[in-house]
PDB file of C-alpha atoms in Angstrom:
ATOM      1  CA  ILE A   1     -48.058  30.171   6.176  1.00 41.00           C
ATOM      2  CA  LEU A   2     -47.769  29.812  10.098  1.00 48.00           C
ATOM      3  CA  ASN A   3     -48.839  33.423  10.457  1.00 53.00           C
ATOM      4  CA  ASN A   4     -51.785  33.070   8.036  1.00 50.00           C
ATOM      5  CA  LYS A   5     -54.861  34.378   9.810  1.00 47.00           C
ATOM      6  CA  ARG A   6     -57.012  31.939   8.096  1.00 46.00           C
ATOM      7  CA  SER A   7     -58.909  29.562  10.420  1.00 47.00           C
ATOM      8  CA  GLY A   8     -60.896  26.556  10.189  1.00 55.00           C
ATOM      9  CA  THR A   9     -60.143  23.165   8.871  1.00 55.00           C
ATOM     10  CA  GLY A  10     -58.246  24.405   5.712  1.00 60.00           C
ATOM     11  CA  GLY A  11     -55.675  26.494   7.828  1.00 65.00           C
ATOM     12  CA  ILE A  12     -55.051  23.491  10.250  1.00 67.00           C
ATOM     13  CA  PHE A  13     -54.555  21.243   7.266  1.00 66.00           C
ATOM     14  CA  ASN A  14     -51.950  23.635   5.788  1.00 71.00           C
ATOM     15  CA  LYS A  15     -50.013  23.723   9.037  1.00 68.00           C
ATOM     16  CA  VAL A  16     -49.954  19.989   9.423  1.00 66.00           C
ATOM     17  CA  LEU A  17     -48.924  19.534   5.795  1.00 71.00           C
ATOM     18  CA  LEU A  18     -46.090  22.079   6.443  1.00 71.00           C
ATOM     19  CA  PHE A  19     -44.701  20.301   9.374  1.00 68.00           C
ATOM     20  CA  VAL A  20     -44.808  16.906   7.813  1.00 64.00           C
ATOM     21  CA  THR A  21     -43.061  18.197   4.797  1.00 70.00           C
ATOM     22  CA  ILE A  22     -40.286  19.738   6.835  1.00 69.00           C
ATOM     23  CA  PHE A  23     -39.873  16.520   8.898  1.00 65.00           C
ATOM     24  CA  PHE A  24     -39.531  14.253   5.764  1.00 60.00           C
ATOM     25  CA  CYS A  25     -37.111  16.726   4.251  1.00 58.00           C
ATOM     26  CA  CYS A  26     -34.923  16.558   7.301  1.00 54.00           C
ATOM     27  CA  LEU A  27     -34.910  12.706   7.002  1.00 54.00           C
ATOM     28  CA  LEU A  28     -33.998  12.949   3.343  1.00 51.00           C
ATOM     29  CA  LEU A  29     -31.122  15.494   3.927  1.00 48.00           C
ATOM     30  CA  THR A  30     -29.458  13.806   7.067  1.00 43.00           C
ATOM     31  CA  PRO A  31     -28.116  10.603   5.326  1.00 39.00           C
ATOM     32  CA  GLU A  32     -26.772  12.836   2.516  1.00 36.00           C
ATOM     33  CA  LYS A  33     -24.993  14.959   5.102  1.00 34.00           C
ATOM     34  CA  HIS A  34     -23.603  11.841   6.811  1.00 32.00           C
ATOM     35  CA  CYS A  35     -22.281  10.391   3.522  1.00 29.00           C
ATOM     36  CA  SER A  36     -20.547  13.656   2.636  1.00 28.00           C
ATOM     37  CA  SER A  37     -18.760  13.629   6.252  1.00 26.00           C
ATOM     38  CA  GLN A  38     -17.642  10.091   5.609  1.00 27.00           C
ATOM     39  CA  ALA A  39     -16.213  11.025   2.225  1.00 27.00           C
ATOM     40  CA  ILE A  40     -14.277  13.910   3.838  1.00 26.00           C
ATOM     41  CA  GLU A  41     -12.937  11.937   6.504  1.00 34.00           C
ATOM     42  CA  LYS A  42     -11.853   9.037   4.228  1.00 35.00           C
ATOM     43  CA  GLN A  43      -8.266   9.453   2.965  1.00 49.00           C
ATOM     44  CA  GLU A  44      -7.821   9.124  -0.889  1.00 54.00           C
ATOM     45  CA  ARG A  45      -5.484   6.836  -2.593  1.00 49.00           C
ATOM     46  CA  PRO A  46      -2.039   7.961  -3.052  1.00 60.00           C
ATOM     47  CA  LEU A  47      -1.902  10.860  -5.502  1.00 75.00           C
ATOM     48  CA  VAL A  48       1.527   9.505  -6.992  1.00 90.00           C
ATOM     49  CA  THR A  49       1.870   5.716  -7.279  1.00 93.00           C
ATOM     50  CA  ASN A  50       2.789   2.853  -9.651  1.00 94.00           C
ATOM     51  CA  ILE A  51       2.311   0.052  -7.224  1.00 93.00           C
ATOM     52  CA  PRO A  52       1.927  -3.335  -9.052  1.00 93.00           C
ATOM     53  CA  SER A  53      -1.764  -4.816  -8.704  1.00 93.00           C
ATOM     54  CA  VAL A  54      -2.555  -6.389  -5.421  1.00 92.00           C
ATOM     55  CA  ASN A  55      -2.031 -10.237  -5.151  1.00 92.00           C
ATOM     56  CA  ARG A  56      -5.382 -11.873  -4.380  1.00 92.00           C
ATOM     57  CA  LEU A  57      -3.722 -15.132  -3.413  1.00 92.00           C
ATOM     58  CA  PHE A  58      -1.626 -13.491  -0.771  1.00 95.00           C
ATOM     59  CA  VAL A  59      -1.923 -15.324   2.642  1.00 95.00           C
ATOM     60  CA  GLY A  60      -0.580 -15.199   5.990  1.00 93.00           C
ATOM     61  CA  ARG A  61       2.643 -13.226   6.920  1.00 94.00           C
ATOM     62  CA  LEU A  62       0.523 -11.128   9.428  1.00 94.00           C
ATOM     63  CA  GLU A  63       3.412 -11.051  12.012  1.00 94.00           C
ATOM     64  CA  HIS A  64       5.780  -9.717   9.280  1.00 95.00           C
ATOM     65  CA  LEU A  65       3.300  -7.174   8.137  1.00 95.00           C
ATOM     66  CA  THR A  66       2.676  -5.967  11.765  1.00 95.00           C
ATOM     67  CA  LYS A  67       6.483  -5.786  12.417  1.00 93.00           C
ATOM     68  CA  LEU A  68       6.915  -3.677   9.299  1.00 94.00           C
ATOM     69  CA  ARG A  69       4.389  -1.265  10.381  1.00 92.00           C
ATOM     70  CA  GLU A  70       5.732  -1.155  13.945  1.00 91.00           C
ATOM     71  CA  LYS A  71       9.350  -0.452  12.751  1.00 89.00           C
ATOM     72  CA  LEU A  72       8.300   2.261  10.286  1.00 88.00           C
ATOM     73  CA  LYS A  73       6.061   3.906  12.741  1.00 80.00           C
ATOM     74  CA  THR A  74       8.875   4.424  15.279  1.00 73.00           C
ATOM     75  CA  GLU A  75      10.728   6.141  12.541  1.00 63.00           C
ATOM     76  CA  GLU A  76       7.867   8.544  11.501  1.00 59.00           C
ATOM     77  CA  THR A  77       9.735  10.601   9.011  1.00 57.00           C
ATOM     78  CA  SER A  78      12.348   7.989   7.660  1.00 68.00           C
ATOM     79  CA  GLY A  79      13.307   4.402   7.951  1.00 87.00           C
ATOM     80  CA  ILE A  80      14.959   1.790   5.852  1.00 91.00           C
ATOM     81  CA  ILE A  81      13.951  -1.891   6.163  1.00 93.00           C
ATOM     82  CA  PRO A  82      15.605  -4.578   3.984  1.00 95.00           C
ATOM     83  CA  ILE A  83      13.546  -7.719   3.512  1.00 96.00           C
ATOM     84  CA  VAL A  84      15.835 -10.579   2.816  1.00 96.00           C
ATOM     85  CA  GLY A  85      15.512 -14.251   2.102  1.00 95.00           C
ATOM     86  CA  MET A  86      15.974 -17.028  -0.318  1.00 95.00           C
ATOM     87  CA  ALA A  87      14.423 -16.981  -3.866  1.00 95.00           C
ATOM     88  CA  GLY A  88      10.823 -17.799  -3.828  1.00 95.00           C
ATOM     89  CA  MET A  89      10.090 -16.985  -0.209  1.00 96.00           C
ATOM     90  CA  GLY A  90       7.690 -14.105  -1.047  1.00 96.00           C
ATOM     91  CA  LYS A  91       9.711 -10.980  -0.390  1.00 97.00           C
ATOM     92  CA  THR A  92       8.236  -9.138  -3.309  1.00 97.00           C
ATOM     93  CA  GLN A  93       4.769  -9.949  -2.356  1.00 96.00           C
ATOM     94  CA  LEU A  94       5.276  -9.046   1.235  1.00 97.00           C
ATOM     95  CA  ALA A  95       6.333  -5.577   0.062  1.00 97.00           C
ATOM     96  CA  LYS A  96       3.590  -5.257  -2.323  1.00 97.00           C
ATOM     97  CA  GLN A  97       1.071  -6.179   0.367  1.00 97.00           C
ATOM     98  CA  TYR A  98       2.423  -3.742   2.799  1.00 97.00           C
ATOM     99  CA  ALA A  99       2.093  -0.927   0.201  1.00 96.00           C
ATOM    100  CA  HIS A 100      -1.499  -1.805  -0.593  1.00 95.00           C
ATOM    101  CA  ALA A 101      -2.441  -2.385   3.040  1.00 94.00           C
ATOM    102  CA  HIS A 102      -1.077   1.023   4.064  1.00 93.00           C
ATOM    103  CA  ALA A 103      -1.747   3.135   0.907  1.00 92.00           C
ATOM    104  CA  ASN A 104      -3.698   5.696   2.731  1.00 90.00           C
ATOM    105  CA  ASP A 105      -0.808   6.554   5.026  1.00 90.00           C
ATOM    106  CA  TYR A 106       1.222   7.848   2.226  1.00 93.00           C
ATOM    107  CA  ASP A 107       0.871  10.558  -0.361  1.00 93.00           C
ATOM    108  CA  VAL A 108       3.476   8.953  -2.701  1.00 94.00           C
ATOM    109  CA  ILE A 109       4.271   5.245  -3.233  1.00 96.00           C
ATOM    110  CA  TRP A 110       6.821   4.344  -5.813  1.00 96.00           C
ATOM    111  CA  TRP A 111       7.991   0.882  -7.005  1.00 97.00           C
ATOM    112  CA  VAL A 112      11.454   0.518  -8.431  1.00 97.00           C
ATOM    113  CA  ASP A 113      12.702  -2.656 -10.123  1.00 97.00           C
ATOM    114  CA  ALA A 114      16.412  -3.098  -9.305  1.00 96.00           C
ATOM    115  CA  ASN A 115      16.878  -5.140 -12.473  1.00 96.00           C
ATOM    116  CA  GLN A 116      15.823  -2.062 -14.529  1.00 95.00           C
ATOM    117  CA  ASP A 117      17.608   1.243 -15.105  1.00 94.00           C
ATOM    118  CA  LEU A 118      17.425   3.253 -11.993  1.00 95.00           C
ATOM    119  CA  LEU A 119      17.693   6.702 -13.534  1.00 95.00           C
ATOM    120  CA  SER A 120      14.661   6.101 -15.802  1.00 96.00           C
ATOM    121  CA  GLN A 121      12.550   5.003 -12.860  1.00 96.00           C
ATOM    122  CA  ILE A 122      13.530   7.830 -10.527  1.00 96.00           C
ATOM    123  CA  ARG A 123      13.118  10.429 -13.468  1.00 96.00           C
ATOM    124  CA  GLU A 124       9.528   9.070 -14.116  1.00 96.00           C
ATOM    125  CA  LEU A 125       8.780   9.650 -10.314  1.00 96.00           C
ATOM    126  CA  GLY A 126      10.122  13.241 -10.646  1.00 95.00           C
ATOM    127  CA  LEU A 127       8.111  13.896 -13.764  1.00 95.00           C
ATOM    128  CA  GLU A 128       4.962  12.696 -12.100  1.00 94.00           C
ATOM    129  CA  LEU A 129       5.570  14.915  -9.174  1.00 93.00           C
ATOM    130  CA  ARG A 130       6.129  17.924 -11.492  1.00 93.00           C
ATOM    131  CA  SER A 131       2.858  16.986 -13.403  1.00 91.00           C
ATOM    132  CA  LEU A 132       0.610  16.409 -10.390  1.00 89.00           C
ATOM    133  CA  GLN A 133       2.072  18.429  -7.617  1.00 88.00           C
ATOM    134  CA  GLY A 134       3.737  21.265  -9.429  1.00 90.00           C
ATOM    135  CA  CYS A 135       7.280  20.568  -8.159  1.00 92.00           C
ATOM    136  CA  ALA A 136      10.376  22.044  -9.949  1.00 94.00           C
ATOM    137  CA  MET A 137      12.276  19.105 -11.569  1.00 96.00           C
ATOM    138  CA  PRO A 138      15.468  18.914 -13.704  1.00 95.00           C
ATOM    139  CA  GLU A 139      15.130  18.794 -17.547  1.00 94.00           C
ATOM    140  CA  PRO A 140      14.348  15.268 -18.768  1.00 92.00           C
ATOM    141  CA  GLN A 141      17.792  14.880 -20.356  1.00 93.00           C
ATOM    142  CA  GLU A 142      19.302  15.079 -16.963  1.00 95.00           C
ATOM    143  CA  ARG A 143      21.433  11.812 -16.352  1.00 95.00           C
ATOM    144  CA  ALA A 144      22.395  12.022 -12.571  1.00 95.00           C
ATOM    145  CA  VAL A 145      20.221   9.989 -10.207  1.00 94.00           C
ATOM    146  CA  THR A 146      21.467  12.183  -7.396  1.00 94.00           C
ATOM    147  CA  THR A 147      20.158  15.375  -9.063  1.00 95.00           C
ATOM    148  CA  TRP A 148      16.709  13.890  -9.442  1.00 96.00           C
ATOM    149  CA  SER A 149      16.699  12.622  -5.898  1.00 95.00           C
ATOM    150  CA  GLN A 150      17.695  16.070  -4.587  1.00 95.00           C
ATOM    151  CA  ALA A 151      14.706  17.588  -6.421  1.00 96.00           C
ATOM    152  CA  ILE A 152      12.322  14.925  -5.112  1.00 95.00           C
ATOM    153  CA  ASP A 153      13.701  15.609  -1.675  1.00 94.00           C
ATOM    154  CA  LEU A 154      13.027  19.192  -2.033  1.00 94.00           C
ATOM    155  CA  CYS A 155       9.573  18.739  -3.476  1.00 94.00           C
ATOM    156  CA  GLN A 156       8.634  16.453  -0.463  1.00 91.00           C
ATOM    157  CA  LYS A 157       9.696  18.981   1.917  1.00 91.00           C
ATOM    158  CA  GLN A 158       7.888  21.801   0.337  1.00 91.00           C
ATOM    159  CA  ARG A 159       4.601  19.691  -0.087  1.00 89.00           C
ATOM    160  CA  SER A 160       5.133  17.918   3.219  1.00 89.00           C
ATOM    161  CA  THR A 161       4.280  14.641   1.620  1.00 89.00           C
ATOM    162  CA  LYS A 162       4.759  11.044   3.072  1.00 92.00           C
ATOM    163  CA  MET A 163       6.575   8.787   0.596  1.00 93.00           C
ATOM    164  CA  LEU A 164       7.038   5.051   0.512  1.00 95.00           C
ATOM    165  CA  LEU A 165       9.626   3.769  -1.837  1.00 96.00           C
ATOM    166  CA  VAL A 166      10.022   0.124  -2.676  1.00 97.00           C
ATOM    167  CA  ILE A 167      13.300  -1.118  -4.427  1.00 97.00           C
ATOM    168  CA  ASP A 168      12.640  -4.719  -5.477  1.00 97.00           C
ATOM    169  CA  ASP A 169      15.238  -7.298  -5.858  1.00 96.00           C
ATOM    170  CA  VAL A 170      18.366  -5.358  -4.750  1.00 95.00           C
ATOM    171  CA  LYS A 171      21.701  -7.222  -5.337  1.00 93.00           C
ATOM    172  CA  ASP A 172      23.987  -4.833  -3.477  1.00 90.00           C
ATOM    173  CA  LYS A 173      23.105  -2.241  -0.831  1.00 85.00           C
ATOM    174  CA  GLU A 174      25.223   0.419  -2.824  1.00 89.00           C
ATOM    175  CA  PHE A 175      22.485   0.375  -5.443  1.00 91.00           C
ATOM    176  CA  ALA A 176      20.044   2.229  -3.116  1.00 90.00           C
ATOM    177  CA  LYS A 177      22.377   4.731  -1.738  1.00 90.00           C
ATOM    178  CA  PRO A 178      21.857   7.613  -4.353  1.00 89.00           C
ATOM    179  CA  ILE A 179      18.339   7.470  -3.005  1.00 91.00           C
ATOM    180  CA  SER A 180      18.592   6.787   0.603  1.00 89.00           C
ATOM    181  CA  GLN A 181      21.295   9.255   1.238  1.00 90.00           C
ATOM    182  CA  THR A 182      19.567  12.058  -0.685  1.00 92.00           C
ATOM    183  CA  ILE A 183      15.853  11.689   0.134  1.00 91.00           C
ATOM    184  CA  LYS A 184      15.916  12.059   3.764  1.00 84.00           C
ATOM    185  CA  SER A 185      12.116  11.901   4.860  1.00 86.00           C
ATOM    186  CA  ILE A 186      11.207   8.549   3.377  1.00 91.00           C
ATOM    187  CA  HIS A 187      10.100   5.091   4.246  1.00 94.00           C
ATOM    188  CA  LEU A 188      12.182   2.621   2.144  1.00 94.00           C
ATOM    189  CA  LEU A 189      11.665  -1.066   1.706  1.00 96.00           C
ATOM    190  CA  LEU A 190      14.362  -3.066  -0.060  1.00 96.00           C
ATOM    191  CA  THR A 191      13.883  -6.688  -1.024  1.00 97.00           C
ATOM    192  CA  SER A 192      17.027  -8.858  -1.536  1.00 96.00           C
ATOM    193  CA  ARG A 193      18.492 -12.399  -1.429  1.00 95.00           C
ATOM    194  CA  ASN A 194      21.673 -10.754  -0.001  1.00 93.00           C
ATOM    195  CA  GLN A 195      21.719 -11.192   3.769  1.00 88.00           C
ATOM    196  CA  LEU A 196      24.154  -8.456   4.175  1.00 87.00           C
ATOM    197  CA  MET A 197      21.964  -5.525   3.459  1.00 87.00           C
ATOM    198  CA  GLY A 198      22.845  -3.439   6.601  1.00 81.00           C
ATOM    199  CA  GLU A 199      20.817  -2.925   9.803  1.00 83.00           C
ATOM    200  CA  ASN A 200      17.227  -3.465  10.641  1.00 87.00           C
ATOM    201  CA  VAL A 201      16.956  -6.607   8.383  1.00 92.00           C
ATOM    202  CA  MET A 202      13.799  -8.617   8.192  1.00 95.00           C
ATOM    203  CA  CYS A 203      14.481 -12.177   7.288  1.00 95.00           C
ATOM    204  CA  LEU A 204      11.757 -13.989   5.561  1.00 96.00           C
ATOM    205  CA  LYS A 205      11.444 -17.758   5.785  1.00 95.00           C
ATOM    206  CA  CYS A 206       9.052 -20.484   4.731  1.00 96.00           C
ATOM    207  CA  PHE A 207       5.282 -20.565   5.509  1.00 96.00           C
ATOM    208  CA  THR A 208       4.062 -21.901   8.671  1.00 95.00           C
ATOM    209  CA  SER A 209       1.929 -25.158   8.356  1.00 95.00           C
ATOM    210  CA  GLU A 210      -1.245 -23.101   8.579  1.00 95.00           C
ATOM    211  CA  GLU A 211      -0.198 -20.412   6.085  1.00 96.00           C
ATOM    212  CA  SER A 212       0.633 -23.325   3.562  1.00 96.00           C
ATOM    213  CA  ILE A 213      -2.826 -24.830   3.951  1.00 96.00           C
ATOM    214  CA  GLU A 214      -4.524 -21.540   3.713  1.00 95.00           C
ATOM    215  CA  TYR A 215      -2.600 -20.938   0.477  1.00 95.00           C
ATOM    216  CA  LEU A 216      -3.464 -24.325  -1.060  1.00 96.00           C
ATOM    217  CA  ASN A 217      -7.052 -23.909  -0.174  1.00 94.00           C
ATOM    218  CA  LYS A 218      -7.020 -20.650  -2.286  1.00 94.00           C
ATOM    219  CA  MET A 219      -5.098 -22.341  -5.040  1.00 94.00           C
ATOM    220  CA  LEU A 220      -6.926 -25.540  -4.889  1.00 93.00           C
ATOM    221  CA  PRO A 221     -10.424 -24.875  -3.539  1.00 93.00           C
ATOM    222  CA  GLU A 222     -11.901 -27.997  -4.944  1.00 92.00           C
ATOM    223  CA  HIS A 223      -9.350 -29.943  -2.652  1.00 91.00           C
ATOM    224  CA  SER A 224     -10.075 -28.053   0.435  1.00 87.00           C
ATOM    225  CA  TYR A 225     -11.957 -30.929   1.982  1.00 91.00           C
ATOM    226  CA  ASP A 226      -8.786 -33.158   1.657  1.00 93.00           C
ATOM    227  CA  ARG A 227      -6.882 -31.670   4.573  1.00 92.00           C
ATOM    228  CA  GLU A 228      -4.754 -34.904   4.841  1.00 94.00           C
ATOM    229  CA  GLY A 229      -3.626 -34.682   1.336  1.00 94.00           C
ATOM    230  CA  LEU A 230      -2.892 -30.885   1.412  1.00 95.00           C
ATOM    231  CA  ASN A 231      -0.905 -31.517   4.625  1.00 95.00           C
ATOM    232  CA  LYS A 232       1.127 -34.277   3.024  1.00 96.00           C
ATOM    233  CA  LEU A 233       1.932 -31.996   0.031  1.00 96.00           C
ATOM    234  CA  ARG A 234       3.079 -29.119   2.144  1.00 95.00           C
ATOM    235  CA  GLU A 235       5.232 -31.554   4.399  1.00 96.00           C
ATOM    236  CA  THR A 236       6.712 -32.879   1.139  1.00 97.00           C
ATOM    237  CA  LEU A 237       7.626 -29.353   0.007  1.00 97.00           C
ATOM    238  CA  HIS A 238       8.683 -28.157   3.283  1.00 96.00           C
ATOM    239  CA  ASP A 239       6.307 -25.229   3.195  1.00 97.00           C
ATOM    240  CA  TYR A 240       8.382 -23.493   0.573  1.00 97.00           C
ATOM    241  CA  PRO A 241       6.075 -20.882  -0.980  1.00 96.00           C
ATOM    242  CA  LEU A 242       7.500 -20.960  -4.616  1.00 96.00           C
ATOM    243  CA  ALA A 243       7.368 -24.818  -4.578  1.00 96.00           C
ATOM    244  CA  LEU A 244       3.853 -24.714  -3.212  1.00 96.00           C
ATOM    245  CA  ALA A 245       2.725 -22.302  -5.948  1.00 95.00           C
ATOM    246  CA  GLN A 246       4.425 -24.324  -8.703  1.00 95.00           C
ATOM    247  CA  ALA A 247       2.917 -27.536  -7.428  1.00 94.00           C
ATOM    248  CA  SER A 248      -0.552 -26.370  -7.103  1.00 92.00           C
ATOM    249  CA  SER A 249      -0.385 -24.534 -10.606  1.00 91.00           C
TER     250      SER A 249
END
């Protein structure tokens, strides 16, 4: 069209129309390209995960979440942190919150309940890795946790995956040994009431006064104006998270 030898108003009009068309096409295509770039840069959710749903009422504990991240960052490939404290302090909720907050840092996040059969939960992880990542795993009838852990460790090395494993409500540090001693490159969080869970322990205590008020405001929004009343309630319950949850319920 630009090389068209036509002259006069019609030729000029065609050239102007062409440039206007190209200009607006560029405007339309640019946002689409930008969105595509963002989608590529943004990490996806972990491929293999069974994290319990996020707790919308979670408040505070920013210092603990920051320390967890710092401790695990210093151990880039592996690290074990027991989160200990009395019942009702929110150990499970803290571990869950960390898992959700840093989900994009891992390829695998797996939640294990220490009150349930360990073999079945580790086997389920192994079968998920076989299904989703094509890793070689033992036959389903294999009964040794160590055998499954070894296969998971090999899969992790072959795929260069980053794994976070949470074992909730551990009674004895021996419980996690078949995993911690076999799967080497792993971030492992243990929650326990047992204070003697080894090194690098993080002790969880009661809420601060501000955390208690923040929690009560979430649970009792219709009473958020009554700061004096909420403050009296949290003082009576000594900022104990479980007691605050039960009282506000």
